[in-house]
Amino acid sequence: MTKRGYHHGNLRQALVEAALTLIAEKGPQGFTLSEAAKGAEVTPAAVYRHFAGRDDLLAEVARQGYEIFAALMEFAFNDGKPSALAAFEATGRAYLAFARKYPGHYMAMFESGLSPQAWPDLAPVAAQARAVLERAARGLSQHLPEDKRPPGSMVSAHVWAMSHGVVELYMRGGATSAFPPEDLLETGIGIYLRGLGLLPPDR
Amino acid sequence: MTKRGYHHGNLRQALVEAALTLIAEKGPQGFTLSEAAKGAEVTPAAVYRHFAGRDDLLAEVARQGYEIFAALMEFAFNDGKPSALAAFEATGRAYLAFARKYPGHYMAMFESGLSPQAWPDLAPVAAQARAVLERAARGLSQHLPEDKRPPGSMVSAHVWAMSHGVVELYMRGGATSAFPPEDLLETGIGIYLRGLGLLPPDR
DNA sequence: TGTACATCAGTGAACGCGCGTTCACTGATGTAC
DNA sequence: TGTACATCAGTGAACGCGCGTTCACTGATGTAC
């Protein structure tokens, strides 16, 4: 990787990584094709050998993010073991861990403003990530009497919303809370699960 | 307002409104000092009679947003009447209504990336908005036995996070859910409140 | 093993563009006398 | 009421900048013979 003659070796991925660093540092809008090229020690024009343009590179960053994200959630879910509840809570923690460990990916996915439907490569892998969360939510719901069972897609939407809100409001510099984001999400989801009837009313 | 000679009349506010339109249309990063000037039918240089620069104008948009936001929340809260619970739920609905009716303000406040601490004018009015939510949450918590009472700041953080998450994920074009954002937030907060022990376990 | 040649990844210069910001200015407004 | 003048809001031209993108090119690589 360090040898570098006229040919780079793996410029495509080097550009993705340079973009990640930039996005994590300055936000998805501070990211620039030219600067990414500079980060990979290459001329801006070289980027066009591998990507259709600026947005295409950004979309690839997001795509890789969704893949990592889906894999992490899948791993945390662990086929619903040891229990649907434990698996669900693990996915919640995994969400925040992903946002913390992969800020560049997270921002490209959720803060860059590029829509999954406009980028064909993005839609399937985004759907896959969402599917894991929904599966976890459905697993949970099955322990509820059928007439009081909200749809899995609704439960997962609630949890996703709260997780995303915690990331955006309390993990990014902006608003500071008295509570660490991780605690905030854990208590929030705990209360929510109790509301679903899945935790004893007073644990 | 329509008469327009050499002097504009109220250029300052006209610029704010032009900025709002731009932000609502193209997001907070699509907003440009030059385009805002054009929107107000004025030369870019004229902006500097009223604002220190691009970011200063953006901050003023956010500031006005926080003021409207705080007022709306205050109105919805209605001093905790008719009940702490009803008032709390009303603030939740008001949050979403604000995001829907004032998209430009909302984006300037929460998606533009300008930090309240960097803009001295912003901090107090942002704190004021947050205070309303916290008051509503504290009012709620008082109906709980003291040993099971989470801090008001925590409850308000939970609700704020879920509200913001619903706005970002399901109200902006991006992810589409089977449920309208309003329903999503109402059911989500309902379940959460049940988890707090403030709603009967099976309503 | 050595050489000719096709392939193709990256270069370097150039482009047009819109940006934020500055500056000396000018035209309208309103006040003092 | 009329005029001189200070004030100041907006103009218009100019700036330097970095952007994304294009193009003809060149140098390295690897394959065919």
Short mmCIF file of C-alpha atoms (C1' of nucleotides) in Angstrom, two decimals:
data_model
loop_
_atom_site.label_atom_id
_atom_site.label_comp_id
_atom_site.label_asym_id
_atom_site.label_seq_id
_atom_site.Cartn_x
_atom_site.Cartn_y
_atom_site.Cartn_z
CA MET A 1 0.00 0.00 0.00
CA THR A 2 2.86 2.37 0.78
CA LYS A 3 4.70 1.74 -2.48
CA ARG A 4 3.45 4.28 -4.90
CA GLY A 5 4.73 4.77 -8.38
CA TYR A 6 2.71 6.17 -11.18
CA HIS A 7 -0.08 3.76 -10.43
CA HIS A 8 -1.65 3.94 -7.07
CA GLY A 9 -2.61 0.38 -6.37
CA ASN A 10 -6.02 0.85 -4.87
CA LEU A 11 -7.02 4.39 -5.51
CA ARG A 12 -10.73 3.71 -5.40
CA GLN A 13 -10.69 2.65 -1.78
CA ALA A 14 -8.08 5.24 -0.87
CA LEU A 15 -10.47 7.91 -2.13
CA VAL A 16 -13.30 6.47 -0.07
CA GLU A 17 -11.12 6.60 3.01
CA ALA A 18 -9.93 10.12 2.34
CA ALA A 19 -13.56 11.13 1.93
CA LEU A 20 -14.43 9.47 5.22
CA THR A 21 -11.77 11.43 7.06
CA LEU A 22 -12.94 14.68 5.53
CA ILE A 23 -16.59 14.05 6.26
CA ALA A 24 -15.89 13.09 9.84
CA GLU A 25 -13.85 16.25 10.28
CA LYS A 26 -15.98 18.83 8.55
CA GLY A 27 -19.36 17.30 7.98
CA PRO A 28 -20.81 15.90 4.77
CA GLN A 29 -20.96 19.31 3.15
CA GLY A 30 -17.37 20.15 3.89
CA PHE A 31 -16.41 17.17 1.79
CA THR A 32 -14.99 18.02 -1.58
CA LEU A 33 -13.86 15.92 -4.51
CA SER A 34 -10.69 17.97 -4.84
CA GLU A 35 -9.77 17.61 -1.21
CA ALA A 36 -10.48 13.89 -1.23
CA ALA A 37 -8.13 13.61 -4.20
CA LYS A 38 -5.50 15.54 -2.31
CA GLY A 39 -5.98 13.26 0.67
CA ALA A 40 -5.26 10.28 -1.58
CA GLU A 41 -2.26 12.12 -3.05
CA VAL A 42 -3.68 12.25 -6.49
CA THR A 43 -4.92 14.77 -9.02
CA PRO A 44 -8.65 15.61 -8.95
CA ALA A 45 -8.97 14.32 -12.49
CA ALA A 46 -7.82 10.88 -11.38
CA VAL A 47 -11.00 10.51 -9.37
CA TYR A 48 -12.96 10.22 -12.60
CA ARG A 49 -11.21 6.93 -13.42
CA HIS A 50 -13.15 5.41 -10.52
CA PHE A 51 -16.22 7.50 -9.91
CA ALA A 52 -18.70 9.34 -12.08
CA GLY A 53 -18.19 12.46 -10.01
CA ARG A 54 -18.36 13.95 -6.57
CA ASP A 55 -21.76 12.61 -5.62
CA ASP A 56 -20.95 9.16 -6.88
CA LEU A 57 -17.98 9.00 -4.52
CA LEU A 58 -20.15 10.22 -1.69
CA ALA A 59 -22.74 7.56 -2.50
CA GLU A 60 -20.09 4.86 -2.37
CA VAL A 61 -19.07 6.04 1.07
CA ALA A 62 -22.69 5.79 2.18
CA ARG A 63 -23.06 2.37 0.55
CA GLN A 64 -20.10 0.97 2.43
CA GLY A 65 -21.56 2.55 5.56
CA TYR A 66 -24.84 0.75 5.13
CA GLU A 67 -23.00 -2.51 4.64
CA ILE A 68 -20.99 -2.14 7.81
CA PHE A 69 -24.08 -0.94 9.60
CA ALA A 70 -26.17 -3.90 8.51
CA ALA A 71 -23.41 -6.34 9.43
CA LEU A 72 -23.00 -4.79 12.87
CA MET A 73 -26.70 -4.86 13.55
CA GLU A 74 -26.92 -8.43 12.34
CA PHE A 75 -24.09 -9.40 14.63
CA ALA A 76 -25.67 -7.62 17.60
CA PHE A 77 -29.05 -9.16 16.90
CA ASN A 78 -27.43 -12.59 16.91
CA ASP A 79 -30.52 -14.39 15.61
CA GLY A 80 -32.53 -13.23 18.55
CA LYS A 81 -30.41 -15.01 21.10
CA PRO A 82 -30.22 -15.35 24.01
CA SER A 83 -33.66 -13.74 24.11
CA ALA A 84 -35.69 -11.50 21.86
CA LEU A 85 -35.41 -8.78 24.45
CA ALA A 86 -31.66 -9.04 24.94
CA ALA A 87 -31.12 -9.16 21.19
CA PHE A 88 -33.25 -6.09 20.70
CA GLU A 89 -31.40 -4.11 23.30
CA ALA A 90 -28.11 -5.17 21.76
CA THR A 91 -29.14 -3.74 18.39
CA GLY A 92 -29.97 -0.47 20.09
CA ARG A 93 -26.51 -0.31 21.59
CA ALA A 94 -24.99 -1.32 18.26
CA TYR A 95 -26.72 1.59 16.58
CA LEU A 96 -25.04 4.10 18.82
CA ALA A 97 -21.72 2.30 18.69
CA PHE A 98 -21.82 2.48 14.92
CA ALA A 99 -22.54 6.21 14.98
CA ARG A 100 -19.63 6.73 17.33
CA LYS A 101 -17.08 4.51 15.63
CA TYR A 102 -17.96 5.35 12.05
CA PRO A 103 -18.91 9.03 12.11
CA GLY A 104 -17.94 9.58 8.48
CA HIS A 105 -20.09 6.71 7.30
CA TYR A 106 -22.95 7.78 9.53
CA MET A 107 -22.91 11.32 8.23
CA ALA A 108 -22.71 10.20 4.62
CA MET A 109 -25.69 7.92 5.20
CA PHE A 110 -27.96 10.20 7.17
CA GLU A 111 -26.75 13.77 6.93
CA SER A 112 -25.49 14.18 3.41
CA GLY A 113 -28.91 14.63 1.90
CA LEU A 114 -28.47 12.08 -0.86
CA SER A 115 -31.58 10.02 -1.32
CA PRO A 116 -31.36 6.22 -1.53
CA GLN A 117 -33.84 6.16 -4.40
CA ALA A 118 -31.68 8.46 -6.50
CA TRP A 119 -28.70 6.10 -6.13
CA PRO A 120 -29.61 2.60 -7.24
CA ASP A 121 -26.68 1.01 -5.42
CA LEU A 122 -27.87 2.46 -2.16
CA ALA A 123 -31.46 1.30 -1.93
CA PRO A 124 -30.96 -2.46 -1.44
CA VAL A 125 -28.26 -2.22 1.20
CA ALA A 126 -30.21 0.48 3.04
CA ALA A 127 -33.27 -1.76 2.98
CA GLN A 128 -31.20 -4.62 4.29
CA ALA A 129 -30.04 -2.57 7.27
CA ARG A 130 -33.57 -1.58 8.04
CA ALA A 131 -34.70 -5.18 7.77
CA VAL A 132 -32.48 -6.24 10.66
CA LEU A 133 -34.04 -3.69 12.96
CA GLU A 134 -37.50 -4.74 11.89
CA ARG A 135 -36.74 -8.38 12.48
CA ALA A 136 -35.54 -7.57 15.97
CA ALA A 137 -38.71 -5.58 16.60
CA ARG A 138 -40.96 -8.35 15.29
CA GLY A 139 -39.21 -10.88 17.47
CA LEU A 140 -40.04 -8.71 20.43
CA SER A 141 -43.65 -8.15 19.50
CA GLN A 142 -44.35 -11.85 19.35
CA HIS A 143 -44.24 -11.94 23.11
CA LEU A 144 -47.20 -9.62 23.23
CA PRO A 145 -50.83 -10.64 23.03
CA GLU A 146 -51.90 -10.24 19.46
CA ASP A 147 -54.48 -7.53 20.04
CA LYS A 148 -51.95 -5.30 21.77
CA ARG A 149 -49.15 -5.91 19.33
CA PRO A 150 -48.01 -2.91 17.35
CA PRO A 151 -46.56 -3.73 13.94
CA GLY A 152 -42.86 -4.52 13.95
CA SER A 153 -42.24 -1.80 11.43
CA MET A 154 -43.73 0.70 13.84
CA VAL A 155 -41.69 -0.42 16.80
CA SER A 156 -38.52 -0.35 14.77
CA ALA A 157 -39.40 3.11 13.47
CA HIS A 158 -39.84 4.35 17.04
CA VAL A 159 -36.53 2.96 18.14
CA TRP A 160 -34.72 4.14 15.04
CA ALA A 161 -36.13 7.60 15.52
CA MET A 162 -35.06 7.82 19.12
CA SER A 163 -31.61 6.45 18.33
CA HIS A 164 -31.10 8.85 15.47
CA GLY A 165 -32.37 11.74 17.58
CA VAL A 166 -29.94 10.93 20.36
CA VAL A 167 -27.07 10.80 17.90
CA GLU A 168 -27.94 14.06 16.20
CA LEU A 169 -28.84 16.08 19.25
CA TYR A 170 -26.58 14.73 21.94
CA MET A 171 -23.62 13.04 20.31
CA ARG A 172 -22.69 15.72 17.83
CA GLY A 173 -21.22 18.73 19.59
CA GLY A 174 -24.44 20.76 19.52
CA ALA A 175 -26.74 20.30 22.46
CA THR A 176 -25.13 19.02 25.60
CA SER A 177 -27.16 16.96 27.98
CA ALA A 178 -26.33 16.01 31.54
CA PHE A 179 -26.38 12.39 30.36
CA PRO A 180 -24.05 10.53 28.05
CA PRO A 181 -25.81 9.55 24.81
CA GLU A 182 -25.40 5.87 25.58
CA ASP A 183 -27.21 6.23 28.90
CA LEU A 184 -29.85 8.41 27.35
CA LEU A 185 -30.67 5.84 24.70
CA GLU A 186 -30.58 2.91 27.09
CA THR A 187 -32.95 4.51 29.57
CA GLY A 188 -35.18 5.80 26.79
CA ILE A 189 -35.53 2.41 25.17
CA GLY A 190 -35.97 0.82 28.59
CA ILE A 191 -38.93 3.02 29.36
CA TYR A 192 -40.33 2.42 25.90
CA LEU A 193 -40.07 -1.35 26.31
CA ARG A 194 -41.83 -1.15 29.62
CA GLY A 195 -44.57 0.74 27.85
CA LEU A 196 -44.88 -2.11 25.41
CA GLY A 197 -45.37 -4.45 28.33
CA LEU A 198 -42.12 -6.25 27.74
CA LEU A 199 -40.44 -5.21 30.92
CA PRO A 200 -41.89 -5.40 34.41
CA PRO A 201 -43.46 -2.05 35.39
CA ASP A 202 -40.83 -1.47 38.03
CA ARG A 203 -37.47 -2.95 37.37
CA MET B 1 -43.74 46.92 1.48
CA THR B 2 -44.20 46.78 -2.27
CA LYS B 3 -43.02 50.32 -2.91
CA ARG B 4 -39.35 50.11 -3.61
CA GLY B 5 -37.14 52.96 -4.58
CA TYR B 6 -33.50 53.17 -3.87
CA HIS B 7 -34.10 52.29 -0.28
CA HIS B 8 -35.71 49.02 0.47
CA GLY B 9 -37.70 49.71 3.57
CA ASN B 10 -37.02 46.59 5.55
CA LEU B 11 -34.22 44.79 3.85
CA ARG B 12 -33.05 43.03 6.97
CA GLN B 13 -36.23 41.06 7.37
CA ALA B 14 -36.63 40.61 3.63
CA LEU B 15 -33.24 38.90 3.58
CA VAL B 16 -34.24 36.63 6.42
CA GLU B 17 -37.34 35.62 4.53
CA ALA B 18 -35.49 35.06 1.29
CA ALA B 19 -33.04 32.88 3.20
CA LEU B 20 -35.92 30.92 4.69
CA THR B 21 -37.34 30.17 1.29
CA LEU B 22 -33.97 29.04 -0.02
CA ILE B 23 -33.23 26.84 2.98
CA ALA B 24 -36.64 25.21 2.84
CA GLU B 25 -36.13 24.50 -0.85
CA LYS B 26 -32.55 23.33 -0.99
CA GLY B 27 -31.48 22.61 2.55
CA PRO B 28 -29.30 24.71 4.82
CA GLN B 29 -26.21 24.14 2.70
CA GLY B 30 -27.88 25.19 -0.51
CA PHE B 31 -28.41 28.57 1.05
CA THR B 32 -26.19 31.28 -0.28
CA LEU B 33 -25.71 34.91 0.62
CA SER B 34 -25.77 35.89 -3.03
CA GLU B 35 -28.97 34.04 -3.74
CA ALA B 36 -30.63 35.43 -0.65
CA ALA B 37 -29.70 38.91 -1.89
CA LYS B 38 -31.18 38.11 -5.26
CA GLY B 39 -34.33 36.87 -3.56
CA ALA B 40 -34.65 40.21 -1.82
CA GLU B 41 -33.94 42.01 -5.12
CA VAL B 42 -30.79 43.57 -3.90
CA THR B 43 -27.06 43.45 -4.56
CA PRO B 44 -24.99 40.97 -2.50
CA ALA B 45 -23.01 43.86 -1.06
CA ALA B 46 -26.18 45.36 0.41
CA VAL B 47 -26.41 42.41 2.77
CA TYR B 48 -23.38 43.73 4.62
CA ARG B 49 -25.33 46.78 5.75
CA HIS B 50 -27.38 44.46 7.93
CA PHE B 51 -25.33 41.36 8.63
CA ALA B 52 -21.69 40.64 9.30
CA GLY B 53 -21.73 38.00 6.59
CA ARG B 54 -23.30 34.82 5.38
CA ASP B 55 -23.22 32.94 8.68
CA ASP B 56 -24.52 35.90 10.59
CA LEU B 57 -27.61 35.96 8.39
CA LEU B 58 -28.03 32.23 8.85
CA ALA B 59 -27.75 32.65 12.62
CA GLU B 60 -30.45 35.29 12.58
CA VAL B 61 -32.75 32.90 10.75
CA ALA B 62 -32.08 30.27 13.42
CA ARG B 63 -32.59 32.82 16.18
CA GLN B 64 -36.01 33.78 14.88
CA GLY B 65 -36.75 30.09 14.56
CA TYR B 66 -35.96 29.44 18.20
CA GLU B 67 -38.20 32.32 19.19
CA ILE B 68 -41.15 31.04 17.22
CA PHE B 69 -40.42 27.55 18.44
CA ALA B 70 -40.32 28.56 22.09
CA ALA B 71 -43.50 30.59 21.74
CA LEU B 72 -45.30 27.70 20.07
CA MET B 73 -44.21 25.25 22.70
CA GLU B 74 -45.17 27.66 25.44
CA PHE B 75 -48.60 28.06 23.89
CA ALA B 76 -49.07 24.31 23.53
CA PHE B 77 -47.90 23.69 27.07
CA ASN B 78 -50.47 26.17 28.31
CA ASP B 79 -49.14 26.25 31.87
CA GLY B 80 -49.76 22.56 32.27
CA LYS B 81 -53.50 22.81 31.76
CA PRO B 82 -55.83 21.03 31.61
CA SER B 83 -53.51 18.35 32.92
CA ALA B 84 -49.79 17.73 33.01
CA LEU B 85 -50.30 14.80 30.68
CA ALA B 86 -52.43 16.63 28.15
CA ALA B 87 -50.05 19.57 28.18
CA PHE B 88 -47.11 17.30 27.61
CA GLU B 89 -48.72 15.57 24.68
CA ALA B 90 -49.65 18.93 23.22
CA THR B 91 -46.01 20.04 23.26
CA GLY B 92 -45.09 16.85 21.42
CA ARG B 93 -47.60 17.63 18.70
CA ALA B 94 -46.43 21.23 18.62
CA TYR B 95 -42.88 20.08 17.97
CA LEU B 96 -43.87 18.25 14.84
CA ALA B 97 -46.22 20.99 13.74
CA PHE B 98 -43.37 23.47 14.00
CA ALA B 99 -41.09 21.29 11.93
CA ARG B 100 -43.77 20.99 9.28
CA LYS B 101 -44.88 24.60 9.16
CA TYR B 102 -41.47 26.21 9.50
CA PRO B 103 -39.10 23.92 7.62
CA GLY B 104 -36.64 26.70 6.84
CA HIS B 105 -36.39 27.69 10.47
CA TYR B 106 -36.15 24.10 11.58
CA MET B 107 -33.32 23.36 9.21
CA ALA B 108 -31.43 26.50 10.15
CA MET B 109 -31.77 25.56 13.82
CA PHE B 110 -30.95 21.88 13.68
CA GLU B 111 -29.37 21.02 10.36
CA SER B 112 -27.18 23.95 9.48
CA GLY B 113 -24.36 22.91 11.76
CA LEU B 114 -23.95 26.27 13.44
CA SER B 115 -23.39 25.85 17.13
CA PRO B 116 -25.38 27.92 19.63
CA GLN B 117 -22.27 28.56 21.69
CA ALA B 118 -20.47 30.12 18.73
CA TRP B 119 -23.32 32.58 18.19
CA PRO B 120 -24.00 34.53 21.38
CA ASP B 121 -27.45 35.62 20.24
CA LEU B 122 -28.48 32.03 19.79
CA ALA B 123 -27.70 30.46 23.14
CA PRO B 124 -30.30 32.17 25.37
CA VAL B 125 -33.24 31.69 23.04
CA ALA B 126 -32.26 28.07 22.41
CA ALA B 127 -32.06 27.51 26.14
CA GLN B 128 -35.48 29.09 26.54
CA ALA B 129 -37.00 26.69 24.03
CA ARG B 130 -35.47 23.75 25.80
CA ALA B 131 -36.74 25.05 29.14
CA VAL B 132 -40.35 24.75 28.03
CA LEU B 133 -39.94 21.09 27.19
CA GLU B 134 -38.21 20.45 30.47
CA ARG B 135 -40.94 22.18 32.40
CA ALA B 136 -43.53 20.02 30.69
CA ALA B 137 -41.51 16.92 31.52
CA ARG B 138 -41.07 17.91 35.15
CA GLY B 139 -44.78 18.55 35.48
CA LEU B 140 -45.35 15.01 34.32
CA SER B 141 -42.79 13.44 36.58
CA GLN B 142 -44.40 14.90 39.65
CA HIS B 143 -47.19 12.41 39.30
CA LEU B 144 -44.72 9.61 39.79
CA PRO B 145 -43.53 8.24 43.13
CA GLU B 146 -40.29 9.94 43.93
CA ASP B 147 -38.09 6.86 43.83
CA LYS B 148 -39.24 5.98 40.31
CA ARG B 149 -39.04 9.48 38.96
CA PRO B 150 -36.51 10.07 36.22
CA PRO B 151 -35.16 13.62 36.07
CA GLY B 152 -37.23 16.01 33.98
CA SER B 153 -34.21 16.80 31.87
CA MET B 154 -33.93 13.13 30.98
CA VAL B 155 -37.56 12.72 30.04
CA SER B 156 -37.46 15.83 27.90
CA ALA B 157 -34.26 14.61 26.25
CA HIS B 158 -35.94 11.32 25.39
CA VAL B 159 -38.94 13.00 23.89
CA TRP B 160 -36.89 15.59 22.06
CA ALA B 161 -34.73 12.86 20.60
CA MET B 162 -37.66 10.84 19.37
CA SER B 163 -39.35 13.90 17.94
CA HIS B 164 -36.23 15.02 16.15
CA GLY B 165 -35.61 11.52 14.87
CA VAL B 166 -39.11 11.28 13.45
CA VAL B 167 -38.68 14.62 11.71
CA GLU B 168 -35.30 13.79 10.22
CA LEU B 169 -36.00 10.22 9.20
CA TYR B 170 -39.66 10.22 8.28
CA MET B 171 -40.71 13.75 7.49
CA ARG B 172 -37.91 14.72 5.15
CA GLY B 173 -38.20 12.86 1.87
CA GLY B 174 -35.60 10.23 2.78
CA ALA B 175 -36.93 7.15 4.48
CA THR B 176 -40.57 6.46 3.95
CA SER B 177 -42.48 4.68 6.62
CA ALA B 178 -45.90 3.11 6.37
CA PHE B 179 -47.02 5.59 9.01
CA PRO B 180 -47.40 9.36 8.85
CA PRO B 181 -44.84 11.11 11.06
CA GLU B 182 -47.57 12.52 13.27
CA ASP B 183 -48.95 9.06 14.02
CA LEU B 184 -45.50 7.68 14.54
CA LEU B 185 -44.64 10.28 17.13
CA GLU B 186 -47.98 10.06 18.88
CA THR B 187 -47.84 6.28 19.25
CA GLY B 188 -44.18 6.40 20.21
CA ILE B 189 -44.72 8.93 22.94
CA GLY B 190 -47.83 7.07 24.06
CA ILE B 191 -45.87 3.88 24.58
CA TYR B 192 -43.11 5.81 26.31
CA LEU B 193 -45.55 7.45 28.70
CA ARG B 194 -47.06 4.09 29.51
CA GLY B 195 -43.56 2.93 30.30
CA LEU B 196 -43.22 5.80 32.72
CA GLY B 197 -46.35 4.60 34.44
CA LEU B 198 -48.34 7.65 33.43
CA LEU B 199 -50.81 5.87 31.24
CA PRO B 200 -52.77 2.75 32.07
CA PRO B 201 -50.96 -0.36 30.79
CA ASP B 202 -53.67 -1.06 28.26
CA ARG B 203 -55.50 1.89 26.88
"C1'" DT C 1 13.97 -14.79 -22.07
"C1'" DG C 2 13.34 -10.61 -24.70
"C1'" DT C 3 10.70 -7.30 -27.24
"C1'" DA C 4 6.55 -4.89 -29.39
"C1'" DC C 5 2.46 -3.28 -28.30
"C1'" DA C 6 -2.23 -2.64 -26.25
"C1'" DT C 7 -4.25 -1.17 -22.14
"C1'" DC C 8 -5.35 2.01 -18.92
"C1'" DA C 9 -4.42 4.68 -14.53
"C1'" DG C 10 -2.94 9.02 -13.44
"C1'" DT C 11 -1.11 13.88 -15.02
"C1'" DG C 12 -1.35 18.76 -15.79
"C1'" DA C 13 -3.38 22.49 -17.74
"C1'" DA C 14 -7.45 24.68 -18.63
"C1'" DC C 15 -12.49 25.94 -18.46
"C1'" DG C 16 -16.43 28.41 -16.62
"C1'" DC C 17 -18.85 29.17 -12.47
"C1'" DG C 18 -20.64 31.05 -8.31
"C1'" DC C 19 -19.09 32.05 -4.05
"C1'" DG C 20 -18.10 35.60 -0.03
"C1'" DT C 21 -16.22 39.84 0.60
"C1'" DT C 22 -14.12 44.79 -0.29
"C1'" DC C 23 -14.37 49.27 -1.95
"C1'" DA C 24 -15.23 53.78 -3.68
"C1'" DC C 25 -19.33 55.52 -5.21
"C1'" DT C 26 -24.16 57.52 -5.58
"C1'" DG C 27 -28.69 58.44 -4.80
"C1'" DA C 28 -32.51 59.05 -1.41
"C1'" DT C 29 -33.88 60.67 3.04
"C1'" DG C 30 -34.51 63.72 6.61
"C1'" DT C 31 -32.91 67.49 9.54
"C1'" DA C 32 -31.10 72.32 10.65
"C1'" DC C 33 -31.49 76.78 9.67
"C1'" DT D 1 -41.47 77.16 2.89
"C1'" DG D 2 -37.01 76.56 0.77
"C1'" DT D 3 -32.28 75.23 0.72
"C1'" DA D 4 -27.73 73.20 2.33
"C1'" DC D 5 -25.97 69.42 4.12
"C1'" DA D 6 -25.12 65.16 6.91
"C1'" DT D 7 -26.45 60.51 7.03
"C1'" DC D 8 -26.60 56.17 5.36
"C1'" DA D 9 -28.72 52.36 2.52
"C1'" DG D 10 -27.83 50.31 -1.66
"C1'" DT D 11 -24.90 50.05 -6.21
"C1'" DG D 12 -21.63 48.13 -9.37
"C1'" DA D 13 -17.33 46.62 -10.35
"C1'" DA D 14 -13.71 44.00 -8.90
"C1'" DC D 15 -10.92 40.55 -6.20
"C1'" DG D 16 -9.14 35.96 -5.22
"C1'" DC D 17 -10.65 31.41 -4.38
"C1'" DG D 18 -11.83 26.68 -4.74
"C1'" DC D 19 -15.00 24.10 -6.87
"C1'" DG D 20 -16.38 20.15 -10.40
"C1'" DT D 21 -15.38 18.72 -14.73
"C1'" DT D 22 -12.98 18.09 -19.58
"C1'" DC D 23 -9.26 16.98 -22.38
"C1'" DA D 24 -5.18 15.54 -24.73
"C1'" DC D 25 -1.35 13.57 -22.85
"C1'" DT D 26 2.13 10.24 -20.74
"C1'" DG D 27 4.09 6.84 -18.18
"C1'" DA D 28 3.65 2.16 -16.09
"C1'" DT D 29 1.92 -2.43 -16.50
"C1'" DG D 30 1.21 -6.75 -18.38
"C1'" DT D 31 0.40 -9.77 -22.29
"C1'" DA D 32 1.39 -11.99 -26.99
"C1'" DC D 33 4.70 -13.74 -29.66
#
